Amino acid sequence: MAKIAYILLCHKDPDAIIAQAEQLTAAGDCMAIHFDVRASKAAYDRIRNALRDNPNVAFAAKRIKCGWGEWSLVQATLNAVQAAVDAFPRVTHFYMLSGDCMAIKTAEYIHWFLDENDKDFVESHDFFASNWIKTGMKEDRLIYRYFFNERTQSRRFYTAYNLQKRFGLTREIPADLQIMIGSQWWCLRRRTVEMILDFLQKRPDVVRFFSTTWIPDETFFQTLVRHLIPKEEIENRTPTFLMFSDYGMPVTFYNDHYDMLLGQDYLFARKISPEAHELKERLGQLYSSEGVDFQISDEGRNLYGFLTGRGRVGRRFGRRFWEAGNTLGSERELFLITCKKWHVAKRLVDQIVSETDIRCVEYLFNEEDTLLPDLGGIETTLAKRSRHRRAVVRMLFDHFQTDKLVLCVDPGNLDIIQDFCSDQAKTHVLEIECDYSDDYLIGHARRVGLAGETSPTETVTRLVPALRNSLAYESELIRGAGFDGYLRIRETSTHAQNEATVAKFLGVSDDKAQAVMRLDYLFAD
């Protein structure tokens, strides 16, 4: 059975560290602690005295000063790892943690998971080929030497960096290493850890290289694990759930994130707010529980993206313009039907096809498998259709040999509606306003990935007001755009009102509009 040595790097909050150590070792696991030497001696003594009688806790033999982006973080990790290797010969796994991490599964589940997955869990992507680094230095991290801390000694840091660039003082990357990059939160098997320590004894050149690399905690273990361990024995992901904001800052979890965290396919989460006392207490109780059945939905990132994407006062909308120089032709008419309930729009389209001679295409820019004619390959993927949308629609006009075409568009695609309404062609917009029950909105949340099929109902129910407001706001944006050819039919309107609107939208007779709208179940779910 798996037995874990947790490798804890910390620098503050002795009481929280003591509680974390006691909680994680109570289930039979172990912990090796490196407490930053910058912290007060009194704080360190408090931790040592509180855990002195715990045989499952060890301390790094040498404490060092740690700084962000420095080799010191890697060296502190190695010191704690060596302490764990020496003190706990029966340990099978080494799990990297910070003081902000907490388990989001039971100890029973974590042990079972590691037994079932005999792999090293470490995120490691090719340093040069991947886009893991979004902004800032990339190759320069490796080919120049860094001796100063960028945050506390920024003038010295950039002076040394610029001098090396000016005089071409680059260095070679060790020839046998493929540099990898990824999250510093990993879980490695004992054999892997022992191979790394042995490798470092034989290769001081590798230590010298990484010791003057910038932010080596994102490359050191990630590179060495890939160098020493077969690819099929590595799970390329961190076992710790963490997210970053648009600004590159770690997302902090609070009391109301409990259910969401338990549904993620991870073992720990980072970072838990120091003020989230209720969350910490509930997760602490969970860790020692037995027989808990976890329903993995893994919707955390989608849910976070949805909620934060709504912006400071509710929404954020970035307009995009593609193919600004193209036109459909001034002699053509485009009819856009926008409806969040796609099945309602499709029923209306079916009626238009059967009762008129206007050609119709369903959700062209939303559904991959929309039925389309062969347009030479430009129609094969959603990405291509969206990138060349005016060209695609122009080709549809040509293929059908018509000057009138109906398209379905999701209300969330206001940019598409705006794009076509700015064309020389005469564009008409018909919005279908539907009622949304709570059950429909819960189903919608699951369909779009904001919740999983196994997410607790009470968790998903809390999304309903936000979703309802989000759909209402999409409609508000469309109405507020002031499109010349804008019309709307409503589920709550009478047949006569909706028929008159459809007649005006399509430019057909009242009788023809009645035939189009004759379905009694048009709005049914």
PDB file of N, CA, C and O in Angstrom, residues 313-379:
ATOM      1  N   VAL A 313     -18.766  44.190 -13.570  1.00  0.00           N
ATOM      2  CA  VAL A 313     -20.167  44.517 -13.312  1.00  0.00           C
ATOM      3  C   VAL A 313     -21.086  43.493 -13.939  1.00  0.00           C
ATOM      4  O   VAL A 313     -22.249  43.743 -14.157  1.00  0.00           O
ATOM      5  N   GLY A 314     -20.558  42.344 -14.246  1.00  0.00           N
ATOM      6  CA  GLY A 314     -21.425  41.280 -14.729  1.00  0.00           C
ATOM      7  C   GLY A 314     -20.958  40.623 -15.986  1.00  0.00           C
ATOM      8  O   GLY A 314     -21.138  39.445 -16.161  1.00  0.00           O
ATOM      9  N   ARG A 315     -20.326  41.330 -16.900  1.00  0.00           N
ATOM     10  CA  ARG A 315     -19.926  40.724 -18.169  1.00  0.00           C
ATOM     11  C   ARG A 315     -18.683  41.387 -18.702  1.00  0.00           C
ATOM     12  O   ARG A 315     -18.332  42.510 -18.352  1.00  0.00           O
ATOM     13  N   ARG A 316     -18.035  40.677 -19.608  1.00  0.00           N
ATOM     14  CA  ARG A 316     -16.918  41.253 -20.342  1.00  0.00           C
ATOM     15  C   ARG A 316     -17.072  40.791 -21.777  1.00  0.00           C
ATOM     16  O   ARG A 316     -17.277  39.615 -22.040  1.00  0.00           O
ATOM     17  N   PHE A 317     -17.000  41.713 -22.714  1.00  0.00           N
ATOM     18  CA  PHE A 317     -17.224  41.341 -24.111  1.00  0.00           C
ATOM     19  C   PHE A 317     -16.129  41.935 -24.965  1.00  0.00           C
ATOM     20  O   PHE A 317     -15.928  43.139 -24.970  1.00  0.00           O
ATOM     21  N   GLY A 318     -15.395  41.106 -25.662  1.00  0.00           N
ATOM     22  CA  GLY A 318     -14.351  41.585 -26.554  1.00  0.00           C
ATOM     23  C   GLY A 318     -14.771  41.380 -28.002  1.00  0.00           C
ATOM     24  O   GLY A 318     -14.979  40.262 -28.445  1.00  0.00           O
ATOM     25  N   ARG A 319     -14.890  42.460 -28.710  1.00  0.00           N
ATOM     26  CA  ARG A 319     -15.346  42.377 -30.096  1.00  0.00           C
ATOM     27  C   ARG A 319     -14.222  41.886 -30.999  1.00  0.00           C
ATOM     28  O   ARG A 319     -13.068  42.252 -30.842  1.00  0.00           O
ATOM     29  N   ARG A 320     -14.547  41.038 -31.957  1.00  0.00           N
ATOM     30  CA  ARG A 320     -13.559  40.524 -32.907  1.00  0.00           C
ATOM     31  C   ARG A 320     -14.051  40.819 -34.324  1.00  0.00           C
ATOM     32  O   ARG A 320     -15.235  40.732 -34.634  1.00  0.00           O
ATOM     33  N   PHE A 321     -13.111  41.162 -35.215  1.00  0.00           N
ATOM     34  CA  PHE A 321     -13.458  41.424 -36.600  1.00  0.00           C
ATOM     35  C   PHE A 321     -12.570  40.582 -37.493  1.00  0.00           C
ATOM     36  O   PHE A 321     -11.356  40.712 -37.457  1.00  0.00           O
ATOM     37  N   TRP A 322     -13.186  39.708 -38.252  1.00  0.00           N
ATOM     38  CA  TRP A 322     -12.480  38.889 -39.228  1.00  0.00           C
ATOM     39  C   TRP A 322     -13.008  39.239 -40.618  1.00  0.00           C
ATOM     40  O   TRP A 322     -14.193  39.542 -40.780  1.00  0.00           O
ATOM     41  N   GLU A 323     -12.144  39.178 -41.568  1.00  0.00           N
ATOM     42  CA  GLU A 323     -12.535  39.394 -42.965  1.00  0.00           C
ATOM     43  C   GLU A 323     -13.237  40.737 -43.175  1.00  0.00           C
ATOM     44  O   GLU A 323     -14.259  40.835 -43.860  1.00  0.00           O
ATOM     45  N   ALA A 324     -12.674  41.792 -42.582  1.00  0.00           N
ATOM     46  CA  ALA A 324     -13.347  43.085 -42.641  1.00  0.00           C
ATOM     47  C   ALA A 324     -13.492  43.579 -44.086  1.00  0.00           C
ATOM     48  O   ALA A 324     -14.388  44.356 -44.405  1.00  0.00           O
ATOM     49  N   GLY A 325     -12.630  43.145 -44.966  1.00  0.00           N
ATOM     50  CA  GLY A 325     -12.675  43.649 -46.333  1.00  0.00           C
ATOM     51  C   GLY A 325     -13.569  42.868 -47.261  1.00  0.00           C
ATOM     52  O   GLY A 325     -13.694  43.212 -48.442  1.00  0.00           O
ATOM     53  N   ASN A 326     -14.196  41.800 -46.786  1.00  0.00           N
ATOM     54  CA  ASN A 326     -15.038  40.979 -47.656  1.00  0.00           C
ATOM     55  C   ASN A 326     -16.495  41.417 -47.554  1.00  0.00           C
ATOM     56  O   ASN A 326     -16.925  42.004 -46.568  1.00  0.00           O
ATOM     57  N   THR A 327     -17.285  41.082 -48.565  1.00  0.00           N
ATOM     58  CA  THR A 327     -18.706  41.406 -48.542  1.00  0.00           C
ATOM     59  C   THR A 327     -19.498  40.272 -49.184  1.00  0.00           C
ATOM     60  O   THR A 327     -18.986  39.536 -50.024  1.00  0.00           O
ATOM     61  N   LEU A 328     -20.752  40.137 -48.739  1.00  0.00           N
ATOM     62  CA  LEU A 328     -21.626  39.108 -49.306  1.00  0.00           C
ATOM     63  C   LEU A 328     -22.264  39.566 -50.596  1.00  0.00           C
ATOM     64  O   LEU A 328     -22.731  38.745 -51.387  1.00  0.00           O
ATOM     65  N   GLY A 329     -22.311  40.872 -50.781  1.00  0.00           N
ATOM     66  CA  GLY A 329     -22.951  41.408 -51.988  1.00  0.00           C
ATOM     67  C   GLY A 329     -24.198  42.187 -51.635  1.00  0.00           C
ATOM     68  O   GLY A 329     -25.030  41.721 -50.851  1.00  0.00           O
ATOM     69  N   SER A 330     -24.336  43.374 -52.187  1.00  0.00           N
ATOM     70  CA  SER A 330     -25.447  44.267 -51.815  1.00  0.00           C
ATOM     71  C   SER A 330     -26.802  43.751 -52.277  1.00  0.00           C
ATOM     72  O   SER A 330     -27.839  44.183 -51.775  1.00  0.00           O
ATOM     73  N   GLU A 331     -26.816  42.823 -53.231  1.00  0.00           N
ATOM     74  CA  GLU A 331     -28.090  42.320 -53.750  1.00  0.00           C
ATOM     75  C   GLU A 331     -28.634  41.140 -52.939  1.00  0.00           C
ATOM     76  O   GLU A 331     -29.721  40.635 -53.225  1.00  0.00           O
ATOM     77  N   ARG A 332     -27.918  40.731 -51.907  1.00  0.00           N
ATOM     78  CA  ARG A 332     -28.318  39.530 -51.164  1.00  0.00           C
ATOM     79  C   ARG A 332     -28.967  39.889 -49.826  1.00  0.00           C
ATOM     80  O   ARG A 332     -28.705  40.945 -49.246  1.00  0.00           O
ATOM     81  N   GLU A 333     -29.812  38.960 -49.334  1.00  0.00           N
ATOM     82  CA  GLU A 333     -30.474  39.122 -48.046  1.00  0.00           C
ATOM     83  C   GLU A 333     -30.084  37.950 -47.145  1.00  0.00           C
ATOM     84  O   GLU A 333     -30.192  36.786 -47.542  1.00  0.00           O
ATOM     85  N   LEU A 334     -29.648  38.284 -45.922  1.00  0.00           N
ATOM     86  CA  LEU A 334     -29.270  37.269 -44.941  1.00  0.00           C
ATOM     87  C   LEU A 334     -30.231  37.374 -43.758  1.00  0.00           C
ATOM     88  O   LEU A 334     -30.423  38.456 -43.192  1.00  0.00           O
ATOM     89  N   PHE A 335     -30.828  36.233 -43.376  1.00  0.00           N
ATOM     90  CA  PHE A 335     -31.777  36.185 -42.269  1.00  0.00           C
ATOM     91  C   PHE A 335     -31.126  35.428 -41.105  1.00  0.00           C
ATOM     92  O   PHE A 335     -30.869  34.223 -41.227  1.00  0.00           O
ATOM     93  N   LEU A 336     -30.866  36.122 -40.018  1.00  0.00           N
ATOM     94  CA  LEU A 336     -30.221  35.507 -38.862  1.00  0.00           C
ATOM     95  C   LEU A 336     -31.266  35.231 -37.792  1.00  0.00           C
ATOM     96  O   LEU A 336     -31.952  36.150 -37.320  1.00  0.00           O
ATOM     97  N   ILE A 337     -31.372  33.956 -37.400  1.00  0.00           N
ATOM     98  CA  ILE A 337     -32.267  33.568 -36.311  1.00  0.00           C
ATOM     99  C   ILE A 337     -31.396  33.243 -35.108  1.00  0.00           C
ATOM    100  O   ILE A 337     -30.529  32.359 -35.166  1.00  0.00           O
ATOM    101  N   THR A 338     -31.604  33.965 -34.023  1.00  0.00           N
ATOM    102  CA  THR A 338     -30.776  33.752 -32.830  1.00  0.00           C
ATOM    103  C   THR A 338     -31.648  33.277 -31.682  1.00  0.00           C
ATOM    104  O   THR A 338     -32.674  33.891 -31.358  1.00  0.00           O
ATOM    105  N   CYS A 339     -31.226  32.154 -31.087  1.00  0.00           N
ATOM    106  CA  CYS A 339     -32.003  31.546 -30.001  1.00  0.00           C
ATOM    107  C   CYS A 339     -31.084  30.670 -29.175  1.00  0.00           C
ATOM    108  O   CYS A 339     -30.326  29.863 -29.729  1.00  0.00           O
ATOM    109  N   LYS A 340     -31.147  30.809 -27.855  1.00  0.00           N
ATOM    110  CA  LYS A 340     -30.315  29.987 -26.979  1.00  0.00           C
ATOM    111  C   LYS A 340     -30.783  28.534 -26.971  1.00  0.00           C
ATOM    112  O   LYS A 340     -29.972  27.617 -26.836  1.00  0.00           O
ATOM    113  N   LYS A 341     -32.082  28.317 -27.120  1.00  0.00           N
ATOM    114  CA  LYS A 341     -32.602  26.955 -27.229  1.00  0.00           C
ATOM    115  C   LYS A 341     -32.508  26.545 -28.699  1.00  0.00           C
ATOM    116  O   LYS A 341     -33.392  26.846 -29.504  1.00  0.00           O
ATOM    117  N   TRP A 342     -31.447  25.852 -29.018  1.00  0.00           N
ATOM    118  CA  TRP A 342     -31.180  25.526 -30.418  1.00  0.00           C
ATOM    119  C   TRP A 342     -32.300  24.705 -31.045  1.00  0.00           C
ATOM    120  O   TRP A 342     -32.610  24.857 -32.227  1.00  0.00           O
ATOM    121  N   HIS A 343     -32.900  23.822 -30.252  1.00  0.00           N
ATOM    122  CA  HIS A 343     -33.933  22.964 -30.832  1.00  0.00           C
ATOM    123  C   HIS A 343     -35.150  23.783 -31.273  1.00  0.00           C
ATOM    124  O   HIS A 343     -35.845  23.414 -32.227  1.00  0.00           O
ATOM    125  N   VAL A 344     -35.413  24.900 -30.600  1.00  0.00           N
ATOM    126  CA  VAL A 344     -36.533  25.756 -31.004  1.00  0.00           C
ATOM    127  C   VAL A 344     -36.232  26.417 -32.347  1.00  0.00           C
ATOM    128  O   VAL A 344     -37.069  26.430 -33.261  1.00  0.00           O
ATOM    129  N   ALA A 345     -35.021  26.955 -32.466  1.00  0.00           N
ATOM    130  CA  ALA A 345     -34.639  27.586 -33.738  1.00  0.00           C
ATOM    131  C   ALA A 345     -34.649  26.572 -34.877  1.00  0.00           C
ATOM    132  O   ALA A 345     -35.076  26.892 -35.996  1.00  0.00           O
ATOM    133  N   LYS A 346     -34.206  25.357 -34.604  1.00  0.00           N
ATOM    134  CA  LYS A 346     -34.168  24.338 -35.654  1.00  0.00           C
ATOM    135  C   LYS A 346     -35.582  23.949 -36.106  1.00  0.00           C
ATOM    136  O   LYS A 346     -35.812  23.672 -37.294  1.00  0.00           O
ATOM    137  N   ARG A 347     -36.524  23.916 -35.182  1.00  0.00           N
ATOM    138  CA  ARG A 347     -37.902  23.621 -35.571  1.00  0.00           C
ATOM    139  C   ARG A 347     -38.441  24.715 -36.494  1.00  0.00           C
ATOM    140  O   ARG A 347     -39.116  24.435 -37.489  1.00  0.00           O
ATOM    141  N   LEU A 348     -38.136  25.957 -36.143  1.00  0.00           N
ATOM    142  CA  LEU A 348     -38.593  27.055 -36.992  1.00  0.00           C
ATOM    143  C   LEU A 348     -37.942  26.978 -38.369  1.00  0.00           C
ATOM    144  O   LEU A 348     -38.609  27.197 -39.398  1.00  0.00           O
ATOM    145  N   VAL A 349     -36.659  26.645 -38.418  1.00  0.00           N
ATOM    146  CA  VAL A 349     -35.952  26.507 -39.694  1.00  0.00           C
ATOM    147  C   VAL A 349     -36.575  25.403 -40.540  1.00  0.00           C
ATOM    148  O   VAL A 349     -36.761  25.554 -41.762  1.00  0.00           O
ATOM    149  N   ASP A 350     -36.904  24.283 -39.907  1.00  0.00           N
ATOM    150  CA  ASP A 350     -37.548  23.189 -40.646  1.00  0.00           C
ATOM    151  C   ASP A 350     -38.858  23.659 -41.283  1.00  0.00           C
ATOM    152  O   ASP A 350     -39.179  23.289 -42.427  1.00  0.00           O
ATOM    153  N   GLN A 351     -39.602  24.468 -40.556  1.00  0.00           N
ATOM    154  CA  GLN A 351     -40.866  24.990 -41.091  1.00  0.00           C
ATOM    155  C   GLN A 351     -40.626  25.955 -42.245  1.00  0.00           C
ATOM    156  O   GLN A 351     -41.363  25.947 -43.235  1.00  0.00           O
ATOM    157  N   ILE A 352     -39.596  26.774 -42.111  1.00  0.00           N
ATOM    158  CA  ILE A 352     -39.278  27.719 -43.198  1.00  0.00           C
ATOM    159  C   ILE A 352     -38.902  26.953 -44.463  1.00  0.00           C
ATOM    160  O   ILE A 352     -39.327  27.291 -45.579  1.00  0.00           O
ATOM    161  N   VAL A 353     -38.120  25.875 -44.300  1.00  0.00           N
ATOM    162  CA  VAL A 353     -37.700  25.071 -45.455  1.00  0.00           C
ATOM    163  C   VAL A 353     -38.910  24.419 -46.121  1.00  0.00           C
ATOM    164  O   VAL A 353     -39.012  24.370 -47.359  1.00  0.00           O
ATOM    165  N   SER A 354     -39.827  23.920 -45.291  1.00  0.00           N
ATOM    166  CA  SER A 354     -40.971  23.188 -45.864  1.00  0.00           C
ATOM    167  C   SER A 354     -42.031  24.110 -46.444  1.00  0.00           C
ATOM    168  O   SER A 354     -42.785  23.703 -47.333  1.00  0.00           O
ATOM    169  N   GLU A 355     -42.115  25.355 -45.973  1.00  0.00           N
ATOM    170  CA  GLU A 355     -43.204  26.241 -46.402  1.00  0.00           C
ATOM    171  C   GLU A 355     -42.764  27.354 -47.353  1.00  0.00           C
ATOM    172  O   GLU A 355     -43.609  28.063 -47.909  1.00  0.00           O
ATOM    173  N   THR A 356     -41.442  27.545 -47.519  1.00  0.00           N
ATOM    174  CA  THR A 356     -40.960  28.601 -48.418  1.00  0.00           C
ATOM    175  C   THR A 356     -39.833  28.043 -49.283  1.00  0.00           C
ATOM    176  O   THR A 356     -39.420  26.889 -49.118  1.00  0.00           O
ATOM    177  N   ASP A 357     -39.341  28.855 -50.175  1.00  0.00           N
ATOM    178  CA  ASP A 357     -38.220  28.426 -51.013  1.00  0.00           C
ATOM    179  C   ASP A 357     -36.895  29.051 -50.545  1.00  0.00           C
ATOM    180  O   ASP A 357     -35.926  29.103 -51.283  1.00  0.00           O
ATOM    181  N   ILE A 358     -36.874  29.547 -49.304  1.00  0.00           N
ATOM    182  CA  ILE A 358     -35.653  30.145 -48.754  1.00  0.00           C
ATOM    183  C   ILE A 358     -34.749  29.033 -48.213  1.00  0.00           C
ATOM    184  O   ILE A 358     -35.215  28.173 -47.446  1.00  0.00           O
ATOM    185  N   ARG A 359     -33.493  29.032 -48.624  1.00  0.00           N
ATOM    186  CA  ARG A 359     -32.554  28.017 -48.154  1.00  0.00           C
ATOM    187  C   ARG A 359     -32.126  28.350 -46.733  1.00  0.00           C
ATOM    188  O   ARG A 359     -31.939  29.522 -46.360  1.00  0.00           O
ATOM    189  N   CYS A 360     -31.912  27.306 -45.929  1.00  0.00           N
ATOM    190  CA  CYS A 360     -31.596  27.495 -44.499  1.00  0.00           C
ATOM    191  C   CYS A 360     -30.414  26.620 -44.085  1.00  0.00           C
ATOM    192  O   CYS A 360     -30.263  25.489 -44.573  1.00  0.00           O
ATOM    193  N   VAL A 361     -29.593  27.145 -43.196  1.00  0.00           N
ATOM    194  CA  VAL A 361     -28.491  26.402 -42.585  1.00  0.00           C
ATOM    195  C   VAL A 361     -28.591  26.617 -41.073  1.00  0.00           C
ATOM    196  O   VAL A 361     -28.792  27.746 -40.614  1.00  0.00           O
ATOM    197  N   GLU A 362     -28.443  25.537 -40.329  1.00  0.00           N
ATOM    198  CA  GLU A 362     -28.611  25.645 -38.874  1.00  0.00           C
ATOM    199  C   GLU A 362     -27.378  26.295 -38.234  1.00  0.00           C
ATOM    200  O   GLU A 362     -26.785  27.183 -38.828  1.00  0.00           O
ATOM    201  N   TYR A 363     -26.999  25.888 -37.060  1.00  0.00           N
ATOM    202  CA  TYR A 363     -25.980  26.607 -36.281  1.00  0.00           C
ATOM    203  C   TYR A 363     -24.591  26.404 -36.896  1.00  0.00           C
ATOM    204  O   TYR A 363     -23.745  25.679 -36.387  1.00  0.00           O
ATOM    205  N   LEU A 364     -24.353  27.134 -37.959  1.00  0.00           N
ATOM    206  CA  LEU A 364     -23.151  27.020 -38.776  1.00  0.00           C
ATOM    207  C   LEU A 364     -21.879  27.271 -37.977  1.00  0.00           C
ATOM    208  O   LEU A 364     -20.864  26.598 -38.179  1.00  0.00           O
ATOM    209  N   PHE A 365     -21.912  28.249 -37.057  1.00  0.00           N
ATOM    210  CA  PHE A 365     -20.714  28.640 -36.327  1.00  0.00           C
ATOM    211  C   PHE A 365     -20.695  28.109 -34.898  1.00  0.00           C
ATOM    212  O   PHE A 365     -19.856  28.521 -34.096  1.00  0.00           O
ATOM    213  N   ASN A 366     -21.624  27.198 -34.590  1.00  0.00           N
ATOM    214  CA  ASN A 366     -21.694  26.663 -33.236  1.00  0.00           C
ATOM    215  C   ASN A 366     -21.613  25.144 -33.162  1.00  0.00           C
ATOM    216  O   ASN A 366     -21.130  24.603 -32.172  1.00  0.00           O
ATOM    217  N   GLU A 367     -22.088  24.465 -34.201  1.00  0.00           N
ATOM    218  CA  GLU A 367     -22.104  23.004 -34.178  1.00  0.00           C
ATOM    219  C   GLU A 367     -21.170  22.445 -35.242  1.00  0.00           C
ATOM    220  O   GLU A 367     -21.262  22.795 -36.420  1.00  0.00           O
ATOM    221  N   GLU A 368     -20.283  21.565 -34.813  1.00  0.00           N
ATOM    222  CA  GLU A 368     -19.303  20.978 -35.729  1.00  0.00           C
ATOM    223  C   GLU A 368     -19.978  20.176 -36.837  1.00  0.00           C
ATOM    224  O   GLU A 368     -19.537  20.187 -37.988  1.00  0.00           O
ATOM    225  N   ASP A 369     -21.054  19.453 -36.486  1.00  0.00           N
ATOM    226  CA  ASP A 369     -21.663  18.532 -37.448  1.00  0.00           C
ATOM    227  C   ASP A 369     -22.857  19.129 -38.197  1.00  0.00           C
ATOM    228  O   ASP A 369     -23.711  18.404 -38.701  1.00  0.00           O
ATOM    229  N   THR A 370     -22.933  20.449 -38.259  1.00  0.00           N
ATOM    230  CA  THR A 370     -23.992  21.085 -39.071  1.00  0.00           C
ATOM    231  C   THR A 370     -23.923  20.579 -40.512  1.00  0.00           C
ATOM    232  O   THR A 370     -22.843  20.505 -41.099  1.00  0.00           O
ATOM    233  N   LEU A 371     -25.079  20.211 -41.068  1.00  0.00           N
ATOM    234  CA  LEU A 371     -25.127  19.670 -42.425  1.00  0.00           C
ATOM    235  C   LEU A 371     -24.791  20.762 -43.435  1.00  0.00           C
ATOM    236  O   LEU A 371     -25.481  21.779 -43.532  1.00  0.00           O
ATOM    237  N   LEU A 372     -23.708  20.555 -44.189  1.00  0.00           N
ATOM    238  CA  LEU A 372     -23.245  21.557 -45.156  1.00  0.00           C
ATOM    239  C   LEU A 372     -22.846  20.884 -46.455  1.00  0.00           C
ATOM    240  O   LEU A 372     -22.413  19.735 -46.459  1.00  0.00           O
ATOM    241  N   PRO A 373     -22.944  21.624 -47.541  1.00  0.00           N
ATOM    242  CA  PRO A 373     -22.436  21.082 -48.815  1.00  0.00           C
ATOM    243  C   PRO A 373     -20.908  21.147 -48.833  1.00  0.00           C
ATOM    244  O   PRO A 373     -20.278  21.793 -47.982  1.00  0.00           O
ATOM    245  N   ASP A 374     -20.315  20.493 -49.799  1.00  0.00           N
ATOM    246  CA  ASP A 374     -18.864  20.546 -49.981  1.00  0.00           C
ATOM    247  C   ASP A 374     -18.472  21.927 -50.507  1.00  0.00           C
ATOM    248  O   ASP A 374     -18.862  22.322 -51.602  1.00  0.00           O
ATOM    249  N   LEU A 375     -17.678  22.631 -49.694  1.00  0.00           N
ATOM    250  CA  LEU A 375     -17.236  23.976 -50.087  1.00  0.00           C
ATOM    251  C   LEU A 375     -15.730  24.024 -50.292  1.00  0.00           C
ATOM    252  O   LEU A 375     -15.109  25.077 -50.174  1.00  0.00           O
ATOM    253  N   GLY A 376     -15.134  22.867 -50.575  1.00  0.00           N
ATOM    254  CA  GLY A 376     -13.702  22.836 -50.845  1.00  0.00           C
ATOM    255  C   GLY A 376     -12.826  22.698 -49.612  1.00  0.00           C
ATOM    256  O   GLY A 376     -11.616  22.909 -49.690  1.00  0.00           O
ATOM    257  N   GLY A 377     -13.418  22.358 -48.478  1.00  0.00           N
ATOM    258  CA  GLY A 377     -12.639  22.137 -47.263  1.00  0.00           C
ATOM    259  C   GLY A 377     -12.764  23.241 -46.233  1.00  0.00           C
ATOM    260  O   GLY A 377     -12.482  23.034 -45.053  1.00  0.00           O
ATOM    261  N   ILE A 378     -13.209  24.419 -46.650  1.00  0.00           N
ATOM    262  CA  ILE A 378     -13.319  25.533 -45.720  1.00  0.00           C
ATOM    263  C   ILE A 378     -14.414  25.288 -44.686  1.00  0.00           C
ATOM    264  O   ILE A 378     -14.433  25.890 -43.619  1.00  0.00           O
ATOM    265  N   GLU A 379     -15.302  24.366 -44.982  1.00  0.00           N
ATOM    266  CA  GLU A 379     -16.432  24.092 -44.098  1.00  0.00           C
ATOM    267  C   GLU A 379     -16.158  22.979 -43.089  1.00  0.00           C
ATOM    268  O   GLU A 379     -17.004  22.673 -42.253  1.00  0.00           O
TER     269      GLU A 379
END
